[in-house]
Coordinates of C-alpha atoms in Angstrom, one line a residue:
Chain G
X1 CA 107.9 14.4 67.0
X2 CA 110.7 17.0 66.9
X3 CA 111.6 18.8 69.7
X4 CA 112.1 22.4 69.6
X5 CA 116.5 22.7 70.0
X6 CA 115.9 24.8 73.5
X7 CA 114.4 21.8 74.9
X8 CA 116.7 19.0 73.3
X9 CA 118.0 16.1 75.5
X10 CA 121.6 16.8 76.6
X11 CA 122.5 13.4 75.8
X12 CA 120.9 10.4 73.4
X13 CA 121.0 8.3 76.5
X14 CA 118.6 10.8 78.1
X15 CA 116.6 11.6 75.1
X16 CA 112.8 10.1 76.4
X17 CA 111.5 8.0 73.7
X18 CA 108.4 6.8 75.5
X19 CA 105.6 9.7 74.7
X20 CA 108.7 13.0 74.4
X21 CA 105.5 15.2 74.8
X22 CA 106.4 14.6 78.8
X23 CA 110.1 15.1 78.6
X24 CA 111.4 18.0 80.0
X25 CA 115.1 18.9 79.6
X26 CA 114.9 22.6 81.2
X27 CA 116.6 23.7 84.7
X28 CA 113.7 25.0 86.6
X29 CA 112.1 21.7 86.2
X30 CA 114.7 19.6 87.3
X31 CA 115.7 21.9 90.3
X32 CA 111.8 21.8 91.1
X33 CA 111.7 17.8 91.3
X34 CA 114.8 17.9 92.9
X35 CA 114.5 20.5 95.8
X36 CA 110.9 18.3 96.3
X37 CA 112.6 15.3 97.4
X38 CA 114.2 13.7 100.4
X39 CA 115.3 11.0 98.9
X40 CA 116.7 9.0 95.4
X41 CA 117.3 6.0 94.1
X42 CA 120.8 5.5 93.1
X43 CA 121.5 2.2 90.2
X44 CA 124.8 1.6 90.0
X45 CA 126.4 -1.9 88.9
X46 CA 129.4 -4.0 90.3
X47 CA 130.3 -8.0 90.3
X48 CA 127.0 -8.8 92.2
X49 CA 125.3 -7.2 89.2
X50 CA 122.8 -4.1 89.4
X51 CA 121.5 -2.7 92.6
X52 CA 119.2 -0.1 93.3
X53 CA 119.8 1.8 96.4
X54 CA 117.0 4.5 98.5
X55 CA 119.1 7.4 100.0
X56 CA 118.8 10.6 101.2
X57 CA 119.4 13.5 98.7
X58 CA 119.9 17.4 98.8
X59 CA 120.7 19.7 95.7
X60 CA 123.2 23.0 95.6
X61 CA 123.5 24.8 92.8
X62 CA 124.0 22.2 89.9
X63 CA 124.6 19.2 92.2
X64 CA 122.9 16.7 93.9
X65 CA 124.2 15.5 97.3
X66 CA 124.3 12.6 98.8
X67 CA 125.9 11.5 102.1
X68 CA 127.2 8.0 104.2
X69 CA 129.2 6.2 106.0
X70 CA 132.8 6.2 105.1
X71 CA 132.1 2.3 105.6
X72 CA 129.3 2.1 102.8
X73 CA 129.6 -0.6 99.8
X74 CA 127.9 2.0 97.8
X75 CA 129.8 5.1 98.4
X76 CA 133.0 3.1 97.3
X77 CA 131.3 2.0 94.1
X78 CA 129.9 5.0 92.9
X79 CA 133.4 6.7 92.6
X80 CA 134.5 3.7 90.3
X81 CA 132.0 4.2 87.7
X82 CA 128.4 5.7 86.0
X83 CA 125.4 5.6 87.8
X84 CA 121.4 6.9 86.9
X85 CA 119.9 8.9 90.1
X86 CA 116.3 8.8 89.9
X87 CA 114.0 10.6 91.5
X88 CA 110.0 10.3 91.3
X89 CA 106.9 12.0 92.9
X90 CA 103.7 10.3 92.5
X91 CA 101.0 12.9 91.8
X92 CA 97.6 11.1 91.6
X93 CA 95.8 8.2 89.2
X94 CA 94.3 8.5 86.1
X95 CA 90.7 7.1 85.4
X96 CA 90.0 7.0 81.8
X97 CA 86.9 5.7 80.1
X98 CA 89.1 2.8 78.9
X99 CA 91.6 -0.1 80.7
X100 CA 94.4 1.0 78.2
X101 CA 94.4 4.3 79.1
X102 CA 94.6 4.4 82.5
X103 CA 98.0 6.4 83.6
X104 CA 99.3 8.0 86.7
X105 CA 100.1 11.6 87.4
X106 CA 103.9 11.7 88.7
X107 CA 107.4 14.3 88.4
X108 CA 110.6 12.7 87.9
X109 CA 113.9 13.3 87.2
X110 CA 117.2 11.0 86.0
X111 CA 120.5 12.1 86.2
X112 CA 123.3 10.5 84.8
X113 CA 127.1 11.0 85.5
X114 CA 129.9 10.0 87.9
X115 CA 129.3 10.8 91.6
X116 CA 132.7 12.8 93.0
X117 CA 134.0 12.8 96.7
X118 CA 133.1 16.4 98.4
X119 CA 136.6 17.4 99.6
X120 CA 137.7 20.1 102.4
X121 CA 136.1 19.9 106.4
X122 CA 135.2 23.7 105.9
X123 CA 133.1 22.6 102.2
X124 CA 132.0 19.8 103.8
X125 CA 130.5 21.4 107.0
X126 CA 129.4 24.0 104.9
X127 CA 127.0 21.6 102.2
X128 CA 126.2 18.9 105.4
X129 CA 124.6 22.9 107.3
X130 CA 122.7 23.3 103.7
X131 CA 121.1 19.7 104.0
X132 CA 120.0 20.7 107.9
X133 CA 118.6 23.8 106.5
X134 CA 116.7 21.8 103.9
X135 CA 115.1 19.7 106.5
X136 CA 114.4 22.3 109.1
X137 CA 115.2 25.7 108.4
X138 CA 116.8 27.4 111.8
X139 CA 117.9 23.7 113.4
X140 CA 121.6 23.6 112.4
X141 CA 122.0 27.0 115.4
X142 CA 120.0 24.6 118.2
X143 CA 121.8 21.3 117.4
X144 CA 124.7 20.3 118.8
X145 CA 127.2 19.9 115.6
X146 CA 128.8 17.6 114.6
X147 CA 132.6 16.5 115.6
X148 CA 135.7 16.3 114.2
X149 CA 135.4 12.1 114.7
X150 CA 131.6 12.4 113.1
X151 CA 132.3 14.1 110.4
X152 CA 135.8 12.0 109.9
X153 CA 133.7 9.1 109.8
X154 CA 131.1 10.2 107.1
X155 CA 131.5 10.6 103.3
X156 CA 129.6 13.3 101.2
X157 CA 129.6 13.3 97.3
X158 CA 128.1 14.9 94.9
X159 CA 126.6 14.3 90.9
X160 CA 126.5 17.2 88.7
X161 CA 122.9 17.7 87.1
X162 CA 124.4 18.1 83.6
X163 CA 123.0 14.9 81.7
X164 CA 119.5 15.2 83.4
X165 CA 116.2 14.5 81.9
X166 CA 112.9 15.0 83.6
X167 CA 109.5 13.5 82.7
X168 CA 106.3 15.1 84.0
X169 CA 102.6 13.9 83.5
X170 CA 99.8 16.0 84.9
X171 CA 96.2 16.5 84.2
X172 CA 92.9 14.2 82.9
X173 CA 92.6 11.2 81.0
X174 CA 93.1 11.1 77.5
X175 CA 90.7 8.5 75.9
X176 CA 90.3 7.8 72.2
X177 CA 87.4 9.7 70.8
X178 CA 85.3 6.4 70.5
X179 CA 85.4 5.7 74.1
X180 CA 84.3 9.6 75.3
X181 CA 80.5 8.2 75.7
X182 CA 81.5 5.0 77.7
X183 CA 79.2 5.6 80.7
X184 CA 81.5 5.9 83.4
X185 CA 83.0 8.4 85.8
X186 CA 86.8 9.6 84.5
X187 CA 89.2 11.8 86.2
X188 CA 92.0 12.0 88.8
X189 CA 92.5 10.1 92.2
X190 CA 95.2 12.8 93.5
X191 CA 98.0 12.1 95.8
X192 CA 99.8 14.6 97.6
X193 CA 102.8 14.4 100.6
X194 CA 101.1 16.2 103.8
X195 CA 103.2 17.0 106.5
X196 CA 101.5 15.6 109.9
X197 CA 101.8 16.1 113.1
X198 CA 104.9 16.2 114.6
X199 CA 105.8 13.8 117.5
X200 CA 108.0 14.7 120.4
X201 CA 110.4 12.8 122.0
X202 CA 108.7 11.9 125.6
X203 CA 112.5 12.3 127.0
X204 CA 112.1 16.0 125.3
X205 CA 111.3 19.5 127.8
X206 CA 112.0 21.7 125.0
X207 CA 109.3 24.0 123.5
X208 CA 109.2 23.6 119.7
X209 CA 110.9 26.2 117.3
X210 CA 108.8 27.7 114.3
X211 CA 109.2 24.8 111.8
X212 CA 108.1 22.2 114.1
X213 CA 104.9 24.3 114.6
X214 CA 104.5 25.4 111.5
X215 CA 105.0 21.8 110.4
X216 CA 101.6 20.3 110.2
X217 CA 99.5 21.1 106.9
X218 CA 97.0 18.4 107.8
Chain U
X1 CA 124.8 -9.2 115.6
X2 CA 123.3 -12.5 115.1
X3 CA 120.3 -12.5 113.2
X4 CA 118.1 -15.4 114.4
X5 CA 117.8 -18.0 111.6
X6 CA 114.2 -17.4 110.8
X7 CA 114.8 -13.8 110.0
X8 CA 118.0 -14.3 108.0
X9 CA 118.8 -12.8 104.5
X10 CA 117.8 -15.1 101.4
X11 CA 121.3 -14.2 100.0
X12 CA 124.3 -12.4 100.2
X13 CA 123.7 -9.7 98.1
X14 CA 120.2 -9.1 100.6
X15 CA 122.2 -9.3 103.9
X16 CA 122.0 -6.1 105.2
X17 CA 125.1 -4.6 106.6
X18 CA 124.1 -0.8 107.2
X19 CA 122.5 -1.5 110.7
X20 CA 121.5 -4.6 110.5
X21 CA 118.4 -4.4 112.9
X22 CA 116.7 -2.2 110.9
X23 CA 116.2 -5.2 108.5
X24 CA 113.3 -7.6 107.8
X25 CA 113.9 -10.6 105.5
X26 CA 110.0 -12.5 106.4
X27 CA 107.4 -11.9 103.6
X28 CA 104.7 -10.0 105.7
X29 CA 107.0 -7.1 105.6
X30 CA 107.9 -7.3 102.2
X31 CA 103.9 -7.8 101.2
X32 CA 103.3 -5.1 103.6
X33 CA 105.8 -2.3 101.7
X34 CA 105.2 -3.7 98.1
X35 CA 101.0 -3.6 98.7
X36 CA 101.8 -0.2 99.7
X37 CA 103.7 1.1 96.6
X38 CA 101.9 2.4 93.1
X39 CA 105.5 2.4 91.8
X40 CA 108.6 1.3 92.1
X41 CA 112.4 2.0 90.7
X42 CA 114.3 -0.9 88.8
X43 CA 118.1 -1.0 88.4
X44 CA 119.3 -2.5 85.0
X45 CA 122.5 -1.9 83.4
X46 CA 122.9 -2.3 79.5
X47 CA 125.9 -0.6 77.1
X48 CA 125.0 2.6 77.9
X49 CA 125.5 2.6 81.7
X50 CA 123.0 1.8 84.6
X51 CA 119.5 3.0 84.8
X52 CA 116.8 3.4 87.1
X53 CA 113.8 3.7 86.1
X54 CA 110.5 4.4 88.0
X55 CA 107.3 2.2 86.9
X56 CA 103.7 1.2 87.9
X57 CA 103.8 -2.1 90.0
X58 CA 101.4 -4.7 91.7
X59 CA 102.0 -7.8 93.5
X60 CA 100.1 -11.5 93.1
X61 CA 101.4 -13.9 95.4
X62 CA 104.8 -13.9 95.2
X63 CA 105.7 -11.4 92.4
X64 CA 105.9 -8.4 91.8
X65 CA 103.9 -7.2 88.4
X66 CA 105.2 -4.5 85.7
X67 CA 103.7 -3.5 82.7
X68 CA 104.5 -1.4 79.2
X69 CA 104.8 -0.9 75.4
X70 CA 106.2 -3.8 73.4
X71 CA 108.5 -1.3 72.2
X72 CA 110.2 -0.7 75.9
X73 CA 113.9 -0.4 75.7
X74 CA 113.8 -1.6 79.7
X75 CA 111.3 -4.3 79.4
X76 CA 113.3 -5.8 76.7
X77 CA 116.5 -5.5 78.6
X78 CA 114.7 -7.2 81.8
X79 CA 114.4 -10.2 80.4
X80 CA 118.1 -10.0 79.3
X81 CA 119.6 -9.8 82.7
X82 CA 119.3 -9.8 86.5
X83 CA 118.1 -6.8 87.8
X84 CA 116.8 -4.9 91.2
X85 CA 113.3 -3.3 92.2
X86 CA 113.4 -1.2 94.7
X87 CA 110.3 0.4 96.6
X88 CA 110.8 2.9 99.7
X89 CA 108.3 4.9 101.7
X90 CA 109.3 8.3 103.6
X91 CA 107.3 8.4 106.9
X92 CA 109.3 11.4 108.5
X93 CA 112.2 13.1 109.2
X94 CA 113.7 12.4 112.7
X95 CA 115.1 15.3 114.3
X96 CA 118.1 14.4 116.7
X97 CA 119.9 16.9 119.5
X98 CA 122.9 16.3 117.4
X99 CA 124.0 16.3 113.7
X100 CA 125.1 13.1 113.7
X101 CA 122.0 11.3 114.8
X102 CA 119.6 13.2 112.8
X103 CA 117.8 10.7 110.4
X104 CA 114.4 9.7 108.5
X105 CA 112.0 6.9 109.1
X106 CA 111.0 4.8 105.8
X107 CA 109.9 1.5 104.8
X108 CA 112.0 0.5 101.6
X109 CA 112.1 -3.0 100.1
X110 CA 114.5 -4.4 97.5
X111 CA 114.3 -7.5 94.9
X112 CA 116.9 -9.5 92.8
X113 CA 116.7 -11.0 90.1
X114 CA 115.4 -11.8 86.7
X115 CA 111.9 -10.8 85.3
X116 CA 109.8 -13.0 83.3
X117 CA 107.5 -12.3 80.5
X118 CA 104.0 -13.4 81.7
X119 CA 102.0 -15.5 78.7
X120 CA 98.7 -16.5 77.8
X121 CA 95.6 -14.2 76.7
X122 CA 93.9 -15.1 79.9
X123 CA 96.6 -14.9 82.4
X124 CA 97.4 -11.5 80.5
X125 CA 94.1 -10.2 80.8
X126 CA 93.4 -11.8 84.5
X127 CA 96.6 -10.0 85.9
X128 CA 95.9 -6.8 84.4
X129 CA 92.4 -6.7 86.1
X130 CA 94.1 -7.4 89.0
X131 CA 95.7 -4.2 88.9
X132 CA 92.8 -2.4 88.0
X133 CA 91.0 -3.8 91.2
X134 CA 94.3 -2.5 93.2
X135 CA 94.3 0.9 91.9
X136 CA 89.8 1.1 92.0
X137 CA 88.3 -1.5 93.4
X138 CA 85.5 -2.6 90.9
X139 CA 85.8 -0.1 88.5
X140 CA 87.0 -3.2 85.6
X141 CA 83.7 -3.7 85.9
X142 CA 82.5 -0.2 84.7
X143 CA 85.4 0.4 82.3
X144 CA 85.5 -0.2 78.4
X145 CA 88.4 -3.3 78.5
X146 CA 91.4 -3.9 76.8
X147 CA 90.8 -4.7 73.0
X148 CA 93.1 -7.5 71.7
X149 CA 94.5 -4.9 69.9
X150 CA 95.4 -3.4 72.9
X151 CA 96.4 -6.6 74.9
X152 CA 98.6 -7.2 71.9
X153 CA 101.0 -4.1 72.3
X154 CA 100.8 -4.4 76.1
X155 CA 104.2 -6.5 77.8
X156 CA 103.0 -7.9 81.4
X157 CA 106.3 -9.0 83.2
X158 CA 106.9 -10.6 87.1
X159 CA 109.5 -11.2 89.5
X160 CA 109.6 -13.8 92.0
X161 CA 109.8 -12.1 95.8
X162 CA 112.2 -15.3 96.7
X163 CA 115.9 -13.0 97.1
X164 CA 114.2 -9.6 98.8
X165 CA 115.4 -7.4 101.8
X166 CA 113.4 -4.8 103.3
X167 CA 114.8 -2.0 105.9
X168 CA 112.3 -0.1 108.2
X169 CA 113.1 2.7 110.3
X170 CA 110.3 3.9 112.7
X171 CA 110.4 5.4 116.2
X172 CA 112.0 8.7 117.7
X173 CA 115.8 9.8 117.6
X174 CA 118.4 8.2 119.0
X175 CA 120.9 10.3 120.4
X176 CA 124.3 9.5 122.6
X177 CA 123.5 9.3 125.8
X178 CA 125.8 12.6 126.6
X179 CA 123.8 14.7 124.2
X180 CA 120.5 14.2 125.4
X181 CA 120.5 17.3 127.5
X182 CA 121.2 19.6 124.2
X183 CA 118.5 22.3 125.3
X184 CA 116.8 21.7 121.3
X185 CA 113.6 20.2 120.4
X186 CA 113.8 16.6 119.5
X187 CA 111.2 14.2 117.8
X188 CA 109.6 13.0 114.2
X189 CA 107.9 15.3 111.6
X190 CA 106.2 12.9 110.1
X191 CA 104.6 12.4 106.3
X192 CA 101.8 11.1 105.0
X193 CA 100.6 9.9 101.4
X194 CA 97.3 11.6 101.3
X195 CA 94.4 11.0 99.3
X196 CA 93.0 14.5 98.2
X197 CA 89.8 15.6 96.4
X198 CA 89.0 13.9 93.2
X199 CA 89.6 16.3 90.6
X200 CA 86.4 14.8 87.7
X201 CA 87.0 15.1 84.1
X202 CA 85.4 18.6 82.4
X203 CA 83.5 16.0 80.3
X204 CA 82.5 13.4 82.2
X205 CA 78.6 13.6 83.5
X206 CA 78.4 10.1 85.2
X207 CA 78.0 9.9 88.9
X208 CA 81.3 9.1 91.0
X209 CA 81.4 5.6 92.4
X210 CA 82.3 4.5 95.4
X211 CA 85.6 4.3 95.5
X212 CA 85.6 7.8 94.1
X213 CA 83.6 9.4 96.5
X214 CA 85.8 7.5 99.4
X215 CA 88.8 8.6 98.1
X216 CA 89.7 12.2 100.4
X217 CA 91.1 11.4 103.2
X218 CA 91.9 14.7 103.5

């Protein structure tokens, strides 16, 4: 299948090969999966071989951010070479008629590229404020901030989203023709991230700002 | 910190050094996070650079089970080379009084090592049911099954659970003990994976079983 040139793969190692159909290579969809997450997975290689690595994640702009401790194996080693961040929303299961095509509704996004070292204390106050507002818009004002020996201690980098591909499946089953009249139910088990109730901290006297009580959708 | 002996890390690439008592190395925990999971992300590095790529996943014993086309550039690289599968769950976002100590709870578990194709018609066939039964319990039963065909384009792989580290973070902050009269709001906003309204295929007119109507937990 040939794609149409405003939606071509910006490299051949991100072209999708398995069903392109799903592939999207556009901005708004990557930003989308993106700004949806909390977290990535980060695969990066060294002489142990290939690890795989959960880590919190926030986007500006064209880059994704991640953040650690100056003293983190991984930080060290994602200056030194490539690495694939990954990230992926699970949206629901598919029931078709038939065991083959059975499938799963999900979002996600793989970015290739060399992570970089965020540089400057005003740059790096500045993206660390962004994360805050990310997580709890308002909070970075109420908090007490961080210190010159906190934020000595911690590392930030960041990946630019230029060799990105995304991969979206959504809606029903799609069953061969032959298996429409198989006499069982078929549609979508859906999944969805719900915000619950928050829990305060019993050593806490404080009342709760706007997006703690706004927080639960349950 | 010592780790007592029964809880220590099957290897040295598992030993967790990022706060160490946030790790679990005994195979409840593991089970636990893995029975958990619909997917999980696997780290493999070939001549193009890592990857990571998200797949479906179930667990029998003591491996972890993926699937896919034949034709799977990552299944065929598996097989090729050691690799890691990572799972994590976000349970919240843990609001500190400071910056610093601001964090998120999760449940993430992570395997080394070397996939293996699984073989035989039978042990193909009995595995793959035993995914179906994970994902709807008894709906194999209902379904129209996998045609040899089928079976024959399908690649079933497992990993042994022997080298695997998990990490768990649960519980409140944990601010300095000079901070924690910061006149802010402190405690968890919590997630949940929730199971919403099954969404039934336009053309399907057969009744919803069991599992199916006991899916919202909304």
């Amino acid at each position: 299948m040939t794609e149409p040139a405003s939606h071509a793969a910006p490299s051949e190692r991100t072209r999708v090969r398995r069903i392109p159909t799903n592939a999207h290579y556009d901005t708004a969809t990557l930003h989308a999966i993106i700004d949806d997450a909390y977290l990535c997975h980060i695969a990066f290689a060294d002489d142990r071989g290939s690890h795989c690595i959960p880590t919190a994640c926030w986007r500006e702009g064209n880059h994704l951010y991640i953040h650690g401790s100056n003293g983190s194996r991984m930080l060290k080693r994602l200056t030194e070479g490539e690495t694939c961040v990954t990230i992926t929303h699970l949206d629901g299961l598919v029931m078709a008629r038939s065991a083959f095509n059975h499938s799963m509704n999900y979002r996600s996004a793989m970015v290739y590229g060399r992570f970089e070292v965020v540089e400057g204390e005003d740059e790096r106050r500045r993206t660390m404020e962004t994360f805050m507002e990310k997580l709890a818009p308002g909070r970075q004002a109420d908090i007490r901030p961080g210190s010159d020996k906190e934020y000595a201690a911690t590392t930030i980098m960041r990946i630019a989203l230029d060799e990105a591909a995304c991969k979206v499946r959504a809606g029903g089953p799609e069953d061969d023709e032959e298996d429409m009249s198989w006499p069982v139910w078929a549609g979508v088990l859906p999944f969805e991230r719900v915000q619950m109730k928050p829990i305060t901290d019993p050593a806490c006297t404080h009342a709760a700002p706007a997006y703690v009580v706004g927080w639960q959708k349950w």
